[in-house]
XYZ file of C-alpha atoms in Angstrom:
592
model
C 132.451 4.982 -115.406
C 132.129 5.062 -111.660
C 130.075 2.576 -109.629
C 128.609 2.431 -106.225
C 127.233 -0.093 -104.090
C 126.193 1.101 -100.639
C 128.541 -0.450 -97.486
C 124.771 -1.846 -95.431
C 127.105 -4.469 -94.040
C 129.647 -1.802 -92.317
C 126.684 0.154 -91.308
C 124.968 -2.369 -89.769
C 127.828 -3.401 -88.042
C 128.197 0.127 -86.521
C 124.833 0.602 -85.567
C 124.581 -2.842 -84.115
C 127.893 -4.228 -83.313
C 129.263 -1.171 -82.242
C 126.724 1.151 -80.322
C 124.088 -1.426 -80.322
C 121.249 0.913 -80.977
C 118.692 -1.517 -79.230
C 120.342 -1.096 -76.065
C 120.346 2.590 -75.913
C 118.183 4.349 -73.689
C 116.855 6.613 -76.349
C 113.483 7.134 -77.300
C 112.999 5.752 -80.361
C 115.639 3.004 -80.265
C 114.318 0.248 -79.332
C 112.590 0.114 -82.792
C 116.068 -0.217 -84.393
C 115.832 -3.840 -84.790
C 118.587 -5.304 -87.382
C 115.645 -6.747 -89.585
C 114.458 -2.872 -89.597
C 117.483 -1.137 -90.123
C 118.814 -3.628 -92.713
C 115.488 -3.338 -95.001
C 115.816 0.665 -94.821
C 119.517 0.350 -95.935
C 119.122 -1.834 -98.304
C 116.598 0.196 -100.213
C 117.963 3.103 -99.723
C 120.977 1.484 -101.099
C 119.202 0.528 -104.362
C 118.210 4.155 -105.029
C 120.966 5.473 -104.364
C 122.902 3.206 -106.686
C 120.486 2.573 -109.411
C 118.836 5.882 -109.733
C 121.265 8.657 -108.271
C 124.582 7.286 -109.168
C 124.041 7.269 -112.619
C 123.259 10.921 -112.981
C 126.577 11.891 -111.057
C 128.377 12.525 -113.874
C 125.429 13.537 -116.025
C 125.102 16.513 -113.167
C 128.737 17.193 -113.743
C 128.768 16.999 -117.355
C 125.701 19.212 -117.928
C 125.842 21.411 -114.930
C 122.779 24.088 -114.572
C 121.489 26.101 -116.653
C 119.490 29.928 -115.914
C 117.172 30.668 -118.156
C 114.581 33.766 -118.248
C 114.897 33.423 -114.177
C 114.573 29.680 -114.128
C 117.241 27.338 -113.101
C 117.079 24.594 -114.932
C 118.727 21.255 -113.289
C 120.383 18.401 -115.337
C 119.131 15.719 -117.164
C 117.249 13.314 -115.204
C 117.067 15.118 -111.579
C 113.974 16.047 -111.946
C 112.633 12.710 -111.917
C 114.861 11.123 -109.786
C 113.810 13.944 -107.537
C 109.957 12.739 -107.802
C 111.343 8.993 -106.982
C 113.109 10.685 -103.608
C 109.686 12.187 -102.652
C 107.434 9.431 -103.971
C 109.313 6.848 -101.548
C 109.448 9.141 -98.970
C 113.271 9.642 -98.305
C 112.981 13.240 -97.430
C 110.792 12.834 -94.296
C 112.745 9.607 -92.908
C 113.682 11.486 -89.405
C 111.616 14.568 -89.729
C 107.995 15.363 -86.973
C 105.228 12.561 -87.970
C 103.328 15.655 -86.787
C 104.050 17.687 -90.338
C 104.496 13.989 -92.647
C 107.753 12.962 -91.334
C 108.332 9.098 -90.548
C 109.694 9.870 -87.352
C 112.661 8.003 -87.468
C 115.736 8.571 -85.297
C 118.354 11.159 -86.631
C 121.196 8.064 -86.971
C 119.513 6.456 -89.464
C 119.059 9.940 -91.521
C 122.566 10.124 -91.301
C 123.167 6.810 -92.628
C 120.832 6.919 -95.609
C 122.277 10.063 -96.314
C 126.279 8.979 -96.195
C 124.826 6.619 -99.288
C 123.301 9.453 -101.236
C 125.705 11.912 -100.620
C 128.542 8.762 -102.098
C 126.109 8.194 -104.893
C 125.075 11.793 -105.423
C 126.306 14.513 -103.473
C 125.460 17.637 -105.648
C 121.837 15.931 -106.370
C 121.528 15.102 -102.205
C 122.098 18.874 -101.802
C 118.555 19.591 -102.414
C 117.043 18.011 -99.861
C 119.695 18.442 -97.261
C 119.542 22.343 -97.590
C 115.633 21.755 -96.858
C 116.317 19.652 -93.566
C 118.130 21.805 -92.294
C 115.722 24.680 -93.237
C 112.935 22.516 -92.069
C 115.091 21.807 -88.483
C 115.414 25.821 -87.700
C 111.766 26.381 -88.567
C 110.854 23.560 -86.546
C 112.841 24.594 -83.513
C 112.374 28.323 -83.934
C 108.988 28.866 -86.128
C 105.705 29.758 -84.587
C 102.682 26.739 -84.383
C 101.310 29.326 -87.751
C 104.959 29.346 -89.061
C 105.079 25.728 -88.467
C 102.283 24.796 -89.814
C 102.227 26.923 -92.833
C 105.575 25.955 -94.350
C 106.912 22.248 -92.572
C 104.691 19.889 -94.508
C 105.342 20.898 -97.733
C 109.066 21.057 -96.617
C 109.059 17.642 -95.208
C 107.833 15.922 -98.737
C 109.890 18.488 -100.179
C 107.032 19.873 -102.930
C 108.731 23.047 -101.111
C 112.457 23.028 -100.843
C 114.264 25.391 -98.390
C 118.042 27.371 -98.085
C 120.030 29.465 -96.056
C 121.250 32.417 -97.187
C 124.259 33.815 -94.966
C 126.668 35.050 -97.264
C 127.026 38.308 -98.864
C 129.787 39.639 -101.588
C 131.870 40.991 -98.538
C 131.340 38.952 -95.868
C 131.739 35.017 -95.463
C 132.955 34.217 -91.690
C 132.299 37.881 -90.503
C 128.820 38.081 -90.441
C 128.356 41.385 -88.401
C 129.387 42.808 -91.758
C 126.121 42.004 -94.108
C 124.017 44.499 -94.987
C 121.210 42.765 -96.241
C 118.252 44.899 -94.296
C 114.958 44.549 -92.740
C 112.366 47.188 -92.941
C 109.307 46.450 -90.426
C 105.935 46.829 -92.156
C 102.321 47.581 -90.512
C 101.428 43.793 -90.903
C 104.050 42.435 -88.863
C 106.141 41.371 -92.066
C 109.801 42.777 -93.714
C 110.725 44.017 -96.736
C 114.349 42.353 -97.073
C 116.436 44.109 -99.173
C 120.080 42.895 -99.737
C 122.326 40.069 -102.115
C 123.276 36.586 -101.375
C 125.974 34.399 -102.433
C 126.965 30.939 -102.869
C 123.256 29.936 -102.305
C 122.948 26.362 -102.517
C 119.680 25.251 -104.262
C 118.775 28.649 -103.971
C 116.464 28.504 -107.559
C 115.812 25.483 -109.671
C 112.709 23.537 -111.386
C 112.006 20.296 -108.903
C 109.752 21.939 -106.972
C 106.643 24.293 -106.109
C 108.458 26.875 -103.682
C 111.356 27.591 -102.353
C 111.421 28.915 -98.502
C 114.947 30.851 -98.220
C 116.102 31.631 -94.567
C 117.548 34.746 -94.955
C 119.712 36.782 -92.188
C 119.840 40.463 -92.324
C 119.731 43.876 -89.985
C 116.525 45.326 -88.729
C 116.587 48.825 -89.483
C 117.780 50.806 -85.567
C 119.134 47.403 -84.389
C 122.169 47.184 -82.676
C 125.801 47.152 -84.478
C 127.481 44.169 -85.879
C 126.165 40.342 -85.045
C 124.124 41.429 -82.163
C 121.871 43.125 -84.689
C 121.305 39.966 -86.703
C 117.914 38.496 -87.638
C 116.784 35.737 -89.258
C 113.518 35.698 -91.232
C 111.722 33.443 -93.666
C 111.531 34.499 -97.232
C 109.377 32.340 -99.813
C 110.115 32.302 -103.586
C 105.903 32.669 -103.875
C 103.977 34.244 -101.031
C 101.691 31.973 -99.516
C 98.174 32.217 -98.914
C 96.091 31.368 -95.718
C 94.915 28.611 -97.243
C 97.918 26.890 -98.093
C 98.125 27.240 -101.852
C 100.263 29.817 -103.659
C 100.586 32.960 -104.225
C 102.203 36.174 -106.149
C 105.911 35.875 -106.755
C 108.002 37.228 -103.763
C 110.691 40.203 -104.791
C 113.512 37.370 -104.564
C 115.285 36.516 -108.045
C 118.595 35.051 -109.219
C 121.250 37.000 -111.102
C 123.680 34.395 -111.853
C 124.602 30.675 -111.049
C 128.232 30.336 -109.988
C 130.993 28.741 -112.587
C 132.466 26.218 -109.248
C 135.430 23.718 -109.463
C 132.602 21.010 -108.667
C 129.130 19.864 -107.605
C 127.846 20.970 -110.945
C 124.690 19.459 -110.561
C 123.748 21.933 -107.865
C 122.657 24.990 -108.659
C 124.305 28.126 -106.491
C 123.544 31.227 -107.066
C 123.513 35.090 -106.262
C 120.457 35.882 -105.125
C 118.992 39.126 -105.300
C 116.007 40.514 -102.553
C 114.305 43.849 -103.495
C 111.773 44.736 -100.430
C 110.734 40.632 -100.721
C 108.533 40.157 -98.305
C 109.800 38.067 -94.710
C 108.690 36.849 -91.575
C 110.709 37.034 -88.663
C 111.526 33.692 -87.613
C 112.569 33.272 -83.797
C 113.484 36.264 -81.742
C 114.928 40.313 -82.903
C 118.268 40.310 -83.655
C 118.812 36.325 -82.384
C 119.489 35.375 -86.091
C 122.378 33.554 -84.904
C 121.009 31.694 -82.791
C 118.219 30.452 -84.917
C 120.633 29.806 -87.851
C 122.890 27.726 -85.514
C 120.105 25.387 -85.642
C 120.671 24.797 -89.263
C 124.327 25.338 -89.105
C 125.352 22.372 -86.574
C 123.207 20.094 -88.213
C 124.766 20.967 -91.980
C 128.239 21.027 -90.367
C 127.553 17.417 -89.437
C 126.086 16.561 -92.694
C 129.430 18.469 -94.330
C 131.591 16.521 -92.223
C 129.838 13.117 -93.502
C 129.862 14.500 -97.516
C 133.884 14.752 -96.628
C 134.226 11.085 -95.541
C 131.244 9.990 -98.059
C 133.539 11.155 -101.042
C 136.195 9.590 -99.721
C 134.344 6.179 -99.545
C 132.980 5.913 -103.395
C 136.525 7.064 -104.586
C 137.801 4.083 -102.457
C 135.405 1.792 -103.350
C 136.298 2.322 -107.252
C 140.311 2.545 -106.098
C 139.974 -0.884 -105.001
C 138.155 -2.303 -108.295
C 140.745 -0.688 -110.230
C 144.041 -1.920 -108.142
C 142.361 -5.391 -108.614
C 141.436 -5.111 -112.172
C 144.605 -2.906 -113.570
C 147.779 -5.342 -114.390
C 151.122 -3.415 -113.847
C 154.765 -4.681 -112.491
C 155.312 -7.856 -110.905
C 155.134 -8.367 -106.822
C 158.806 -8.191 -105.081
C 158.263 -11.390 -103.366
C 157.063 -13.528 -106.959
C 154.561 -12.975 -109.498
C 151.009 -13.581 -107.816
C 149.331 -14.187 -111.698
C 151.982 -15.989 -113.156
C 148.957 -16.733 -116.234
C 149.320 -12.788 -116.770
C 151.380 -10.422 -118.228
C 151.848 -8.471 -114.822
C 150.062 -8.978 -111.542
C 147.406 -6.610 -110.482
C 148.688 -3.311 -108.560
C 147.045 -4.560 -105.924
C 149.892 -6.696 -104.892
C 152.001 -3.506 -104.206
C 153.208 -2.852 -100.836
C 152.651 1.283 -101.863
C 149.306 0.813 -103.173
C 148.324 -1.161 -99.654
C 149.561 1.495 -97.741
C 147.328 3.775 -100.039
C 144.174 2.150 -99.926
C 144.940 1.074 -96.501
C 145.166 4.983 -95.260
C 141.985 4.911 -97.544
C 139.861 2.251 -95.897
C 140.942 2.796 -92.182
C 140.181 6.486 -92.596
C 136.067 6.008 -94.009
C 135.529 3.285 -91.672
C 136.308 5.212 -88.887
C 135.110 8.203 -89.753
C 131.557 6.653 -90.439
C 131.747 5.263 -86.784
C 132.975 8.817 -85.834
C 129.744 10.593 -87.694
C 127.385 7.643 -86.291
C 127.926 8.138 -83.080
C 127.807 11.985 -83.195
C 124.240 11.518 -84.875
C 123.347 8.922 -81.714
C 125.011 12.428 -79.237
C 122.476 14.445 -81.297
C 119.614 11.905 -80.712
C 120.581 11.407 -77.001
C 120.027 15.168 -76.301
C 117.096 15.975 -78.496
C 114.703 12.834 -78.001
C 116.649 11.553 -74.956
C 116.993 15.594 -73.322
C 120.701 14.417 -72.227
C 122.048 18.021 -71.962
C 125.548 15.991 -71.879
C 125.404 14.746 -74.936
C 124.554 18.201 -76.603
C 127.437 19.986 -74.739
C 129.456 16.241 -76.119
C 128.202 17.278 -79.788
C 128.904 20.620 -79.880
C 132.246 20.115 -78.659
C 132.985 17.663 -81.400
C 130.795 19.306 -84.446
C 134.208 21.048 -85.481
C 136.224 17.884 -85.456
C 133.574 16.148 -87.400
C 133.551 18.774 -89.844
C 136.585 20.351 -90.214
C 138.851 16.764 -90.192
C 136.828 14.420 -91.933
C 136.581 17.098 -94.494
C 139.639 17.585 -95.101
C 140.792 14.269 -94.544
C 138.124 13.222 -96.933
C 139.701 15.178 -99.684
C 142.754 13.979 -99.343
C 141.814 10.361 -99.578
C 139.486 10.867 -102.689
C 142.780 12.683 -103.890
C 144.770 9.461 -102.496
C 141.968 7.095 -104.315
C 142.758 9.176 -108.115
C 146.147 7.997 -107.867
C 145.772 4.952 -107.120
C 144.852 4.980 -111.174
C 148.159 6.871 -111.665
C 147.022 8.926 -115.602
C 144.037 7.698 -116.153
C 142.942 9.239 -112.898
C 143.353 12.672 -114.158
C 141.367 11.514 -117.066
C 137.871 12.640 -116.857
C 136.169 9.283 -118.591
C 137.081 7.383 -115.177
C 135.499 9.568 -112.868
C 137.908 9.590 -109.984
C 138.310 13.752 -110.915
C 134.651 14.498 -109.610
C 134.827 13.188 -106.706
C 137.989 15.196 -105.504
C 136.453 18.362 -107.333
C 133.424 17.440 -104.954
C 135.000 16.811 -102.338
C 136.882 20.015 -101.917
C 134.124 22.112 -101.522
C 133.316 20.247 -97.912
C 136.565 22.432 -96.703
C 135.200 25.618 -97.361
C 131.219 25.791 -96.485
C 129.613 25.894 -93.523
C 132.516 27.704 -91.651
C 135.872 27.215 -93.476
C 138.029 24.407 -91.714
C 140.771 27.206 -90.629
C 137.247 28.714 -88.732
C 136.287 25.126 -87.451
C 139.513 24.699 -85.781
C 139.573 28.336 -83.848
C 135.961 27.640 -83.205
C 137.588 24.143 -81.418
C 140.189 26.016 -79.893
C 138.804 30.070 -79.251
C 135.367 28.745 -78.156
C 134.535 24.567 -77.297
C 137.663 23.810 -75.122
C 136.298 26.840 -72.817
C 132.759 26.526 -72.977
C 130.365 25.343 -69.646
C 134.393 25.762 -67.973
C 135.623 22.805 -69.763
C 133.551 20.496 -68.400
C 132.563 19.244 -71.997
C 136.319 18.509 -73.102
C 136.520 17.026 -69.293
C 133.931 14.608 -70.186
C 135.356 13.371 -73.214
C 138.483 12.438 -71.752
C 136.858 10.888 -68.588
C 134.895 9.185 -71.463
C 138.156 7.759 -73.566
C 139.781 6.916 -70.464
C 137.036 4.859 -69.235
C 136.810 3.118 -71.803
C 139.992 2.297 -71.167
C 139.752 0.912 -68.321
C 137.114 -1.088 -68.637
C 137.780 -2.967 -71.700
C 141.712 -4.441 -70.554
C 142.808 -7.017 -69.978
C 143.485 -9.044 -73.184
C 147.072 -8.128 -74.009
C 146.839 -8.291 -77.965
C 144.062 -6.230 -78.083
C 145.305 -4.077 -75.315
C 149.162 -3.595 -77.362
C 147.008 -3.045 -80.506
C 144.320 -0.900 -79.587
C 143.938 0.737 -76.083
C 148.152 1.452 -75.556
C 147.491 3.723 -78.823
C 144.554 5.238 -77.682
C 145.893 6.095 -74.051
C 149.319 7.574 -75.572
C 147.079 9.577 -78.670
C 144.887 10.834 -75.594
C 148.142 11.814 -73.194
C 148.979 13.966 -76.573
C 145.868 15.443 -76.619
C 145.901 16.661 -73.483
C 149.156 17.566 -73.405
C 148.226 20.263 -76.217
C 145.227 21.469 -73.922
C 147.629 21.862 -71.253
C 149.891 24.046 -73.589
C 147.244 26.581 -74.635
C 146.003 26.774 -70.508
C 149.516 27.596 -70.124
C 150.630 29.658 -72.911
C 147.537 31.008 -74.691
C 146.135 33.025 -71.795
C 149.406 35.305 -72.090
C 149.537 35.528 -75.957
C 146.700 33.816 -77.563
C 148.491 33.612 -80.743
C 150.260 30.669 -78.902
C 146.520 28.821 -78.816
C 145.049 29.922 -82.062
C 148.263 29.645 -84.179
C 148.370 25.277 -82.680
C 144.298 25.209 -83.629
C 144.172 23.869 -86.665
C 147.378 21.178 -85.464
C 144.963 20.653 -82.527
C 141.562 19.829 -84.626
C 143.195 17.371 -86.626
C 144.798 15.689 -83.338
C 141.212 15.748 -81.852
C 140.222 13.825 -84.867
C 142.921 10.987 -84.756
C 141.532 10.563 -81.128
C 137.944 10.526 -82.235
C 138.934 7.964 -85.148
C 141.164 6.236 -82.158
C 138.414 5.686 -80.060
C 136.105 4.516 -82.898
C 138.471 1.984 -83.865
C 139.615 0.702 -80.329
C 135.228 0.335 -80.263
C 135.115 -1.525 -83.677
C 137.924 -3.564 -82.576
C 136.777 -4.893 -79.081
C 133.088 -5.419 -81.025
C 134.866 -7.314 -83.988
C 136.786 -9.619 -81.244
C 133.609 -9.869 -78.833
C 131.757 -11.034 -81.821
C 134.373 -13.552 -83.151
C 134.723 -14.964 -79.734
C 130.993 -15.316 -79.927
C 131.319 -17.467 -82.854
C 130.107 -15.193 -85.495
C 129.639 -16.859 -89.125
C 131.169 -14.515 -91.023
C 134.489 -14.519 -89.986
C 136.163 -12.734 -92.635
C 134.332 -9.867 -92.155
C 135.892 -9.273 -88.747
C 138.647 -10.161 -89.360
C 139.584 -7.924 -91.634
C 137.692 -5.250 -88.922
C 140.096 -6.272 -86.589
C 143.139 -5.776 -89.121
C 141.958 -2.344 -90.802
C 141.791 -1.062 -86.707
C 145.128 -2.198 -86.420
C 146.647 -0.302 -89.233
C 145.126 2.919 -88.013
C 146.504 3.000 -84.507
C 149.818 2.015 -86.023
C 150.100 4.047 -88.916
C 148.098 6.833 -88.653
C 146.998 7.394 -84.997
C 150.617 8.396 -84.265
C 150.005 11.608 -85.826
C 148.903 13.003 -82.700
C 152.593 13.179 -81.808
C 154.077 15.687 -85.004
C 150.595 17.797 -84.268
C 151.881 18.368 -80.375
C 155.531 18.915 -81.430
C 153.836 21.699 -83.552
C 151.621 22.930 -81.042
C 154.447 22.919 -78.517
C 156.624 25.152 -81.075
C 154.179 28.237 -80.139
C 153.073 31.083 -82.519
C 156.713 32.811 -82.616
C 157.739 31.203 -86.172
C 154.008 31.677 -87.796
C 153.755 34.808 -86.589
C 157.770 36.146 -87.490
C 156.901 37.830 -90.699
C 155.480 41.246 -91.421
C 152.736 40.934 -93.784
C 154.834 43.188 -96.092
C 157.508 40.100 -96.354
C 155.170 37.311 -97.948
């Protein structure tokens, strides 16, 4: 059976070390004191591994089950669900105005990374509902607001989003959900959803579903969308519930993982709605939503990635197998521990170096996201949105691939269910596909983010690495280990940028058919950066005579590895971007 403790060391060593919160000009902040942060952590750690972890595999084992209407959700999530609410983990960084504690979005993101390790399909439930709660709260009306955010925030009311539809996934100008006006200012939505997330179970009151669909004589295609506000039970002025709305499930979705959430097909027969922002603006409004989930995605891919390491590294320590090339390191023993293979190091090497920087990565893009909305640094929102497809589409698939890596470390008995390592790669691959599929993420990158304000954002994040740069040499070792990476990673990077100005304004297929080559680039830079960060703070801090040395030590050596072993990946992702779109593009369709 798995286990899970939660990294509050590495976290506080991000938050503290790293961007030193308490120094940031951010409203909010200066609260952020390491005594603070570390008793938040550390609870949230305890729940997260006493109460959530455990029902992982119960989730997986017993799945969900419809009946008569009624989702039913495994063993034990109902109460753990009451624990959530009770300690008040689903209002940590939501508007004290409507319950919320007000805290800054990092340490949401940070609390969550633990849940999401120890629970991802149970975390589900609560994430769908922030990010529900954060388009209501940015787009609702004071009534709209009012009506349906406190419930949300304590989560007695859960929310969704409902985009997809049997025929459409990325091409949303296809749905034909519809929206007939009514006399009282409401909708009748009429249409079918799929893949709803949490979209019907039994831990709590109501369910608000965000729902996009076409006003009846709006315009054509995604200029036409709307986004409205659909609750399982109507609710009454005065707050309490009402008649069932004309929204039911017809089936729960058989997946390859996450078991323990329930997603469903959901069906809408005239249900009542309310508009929620502007006529056909449904984009815009569900954008809200979208960015933040594609940053939570982005940290589920990573946050897999981390518990399957975390048991990798038990197991390599624990399992006996071979002796060491060099002499047998348990001489006592039969065999000496894998651990003590150069081929498992590399493995849980790639494995360590990748969720440590990636958790820096997803950090600092929840301090971007804190910077513009508490802070109103419009910089830092064009920085976020720039990056929002790296985060997502790289650490998910990265992510994957290292809770993939992890499994083997166990060689058969990782493709033995009993051990657990399966889940968390069947869970993990999911984080590729929602919220925008990663081939989508990276044209996104490419088709839209390098382009937008004129470039200015991309602009600023190389004026940013190369800064940086500059201002932290000056010790060779750490300047051969760290920034001589970095600079030659970054030269690569722009290199590719340079090739699509070039190349893609006469055939775009050159750009578009390098974007996918050019996300995961961006996100060897990010994780780069992070580490060339982690490493300075590790030496400032060892240099500052920091007790536990050990700890940054092994900081300093983990950085190492990545801008030696994996950073150079930047280089094979420009050779391919350099190669052009002639060779993808060669074949008629008919000759696959």
């Amino acid at each position: 059976m798995p286990s899970y403790t939660a990294p509050v060391k590495d976290m506080q060593f991000v938050l503290h070390d790293v961007l030193k919160v308490t120094e940031q000009d951010i409203p909010g902040y200066d609260e952020l004191e390491a005594d603070f942060t570390s008793a938040i952590l550390e609870e949230a750690g305890k729940i997260s591994s006493e109460v959530l972890q455990p029902l992982n595999v119960v989730g997986d084992k017993e799945g969900c089950v419809l009946e008569n209407g009624v989702v039913r959700t495994p063993t034990g999530f109902k109460e753990a669900f009451e624990q959530m609410k009770e300690g008040g983990w689903t209002a940590l960084d939501c508007d004290p105005e409507y319950g919320g504690q007000g805290m800054p979005y990092i340490m949401g993101t940070a609390v969550g990374e633990m849940m999401v390790s120890a629970n991802m399909a149970f975390n589900m439930y609560q994430g769908l509902t922030h990010g529900a709660y954060s388009a209501i709260h940015a787009h609702g009306t004071d009534e709209q607001k009012a009506k349906y955010l406190p419930k949300m925030v304590s989560c007695e009311w859960t929310g969704t989003m409902n985009l997809t539809e049997p025929h459409c996934g990325t091409d949303l100008g296809l749905m034909r959900t519809k929206a007939a006006p009514q006399d009282d200012g409401s909708y009748k939505i009429s249409g079918q959803k799929i893949f709803i997330s949490a979209g019907e179970h039994d831990m709590a009151d109501n369910i608000i579903h965000l729902v996009l669909g076409k006003i009846e004589g709006g315009p054509e295609g995604i200029k036409g969308v709307s986004l409205f506000i659909v609750p399982k039970f109507l609710v009454n002025e005065d707050g309490s519930l009402g008649a069932r709305n004309g929204v039911s499930v017809g089936s729960i979705e058989e997946k390859m993982g996450i078991h323990g959430n329930s997603t469903c097909v959901m069906n809408y027969d005239e249900a009542t709605g309310y508009l929620l922002g502007t006529e056909h603006k449904g984009m815009r409004a569900m954008f809200t939503m979208m960015n933040e989930a594609r940053l939570g995605v982005g940290l589920q891919g990573y946050a897999q990635a981390a518990v399957a390491y975390e048991n990798a590294v038990i197991y390599a320590n624990d399992r006996l197998q071979g002796r060491a090339v060099t002499g047998a390191e348990n001489p006592d023993g039969p065999a000496d521990p894998l651990i003590v293979h150069p081929d498992i190091r590399r493995n849980l090497m790639d494995q360590k170096s990748f969720v440590e920087g990636a958790r820096a990565f997803t950090f600092w893009g929840a301090h971007l996201i804190d910077r513009h909305v508490r802070g109103g640094d419009e910089a830092a929102d064009g920085l976020i949105s720039l990056l929002t497809p790296v985060i997502k589409g790289f650490q998910t698939d990265k992510g994957f691939e290292y809770a993939v890596a992890a499994q083997q470390v166990y060689g058969g008995h990782g493709y033995i269910e009993e051990w657990g390592m399966s889940q968390f790669a069947r869970d993990a691959r999911i984080a590729m596909i929602y919220e925008g599929a990663n081939g989508v993420q990276a044209l996104d990158l490419v088709g839209r983010k390098l382009a937008q304000d004129g470039g200015k954002h991309v602009m600023a994040f190389f004026d940013l690495v190369k800064s940086f740069i500059k201002e932290n040499a000056g010790n060779e070792a750490y300047d051969k280990a760290f920034l001589e990476p970095l600079k030659a990673a970054s030269k690569d990077l722009q290199a590719a940028g340079m090739y699509f100005m070039q190349n893609g304004m006469k055939n775009p297929n050159h750009a578009l058919a390098g974007s996918y080559d050019f996300m995961h680039m961006f996100g060897h830079v990010c994780l780069g950066l992070m580490w060339a960060k982690m490493g300075k703070a590790a030496m400032d801090a060892l240099e500052g005579g920091a007790s536990d040395k050990a700890f940054y030590e092994t900081k300093i050596a983990t950085g190492k590895y990545y801008m030696a072993r994996q950073l150079p990946a930047t280089g094979m992702h420009l050779a391919r971007i350099e190669s052009g779109a002639d060779t993808v593009m060669a074949l008629d369709a008919a000759n696959f």
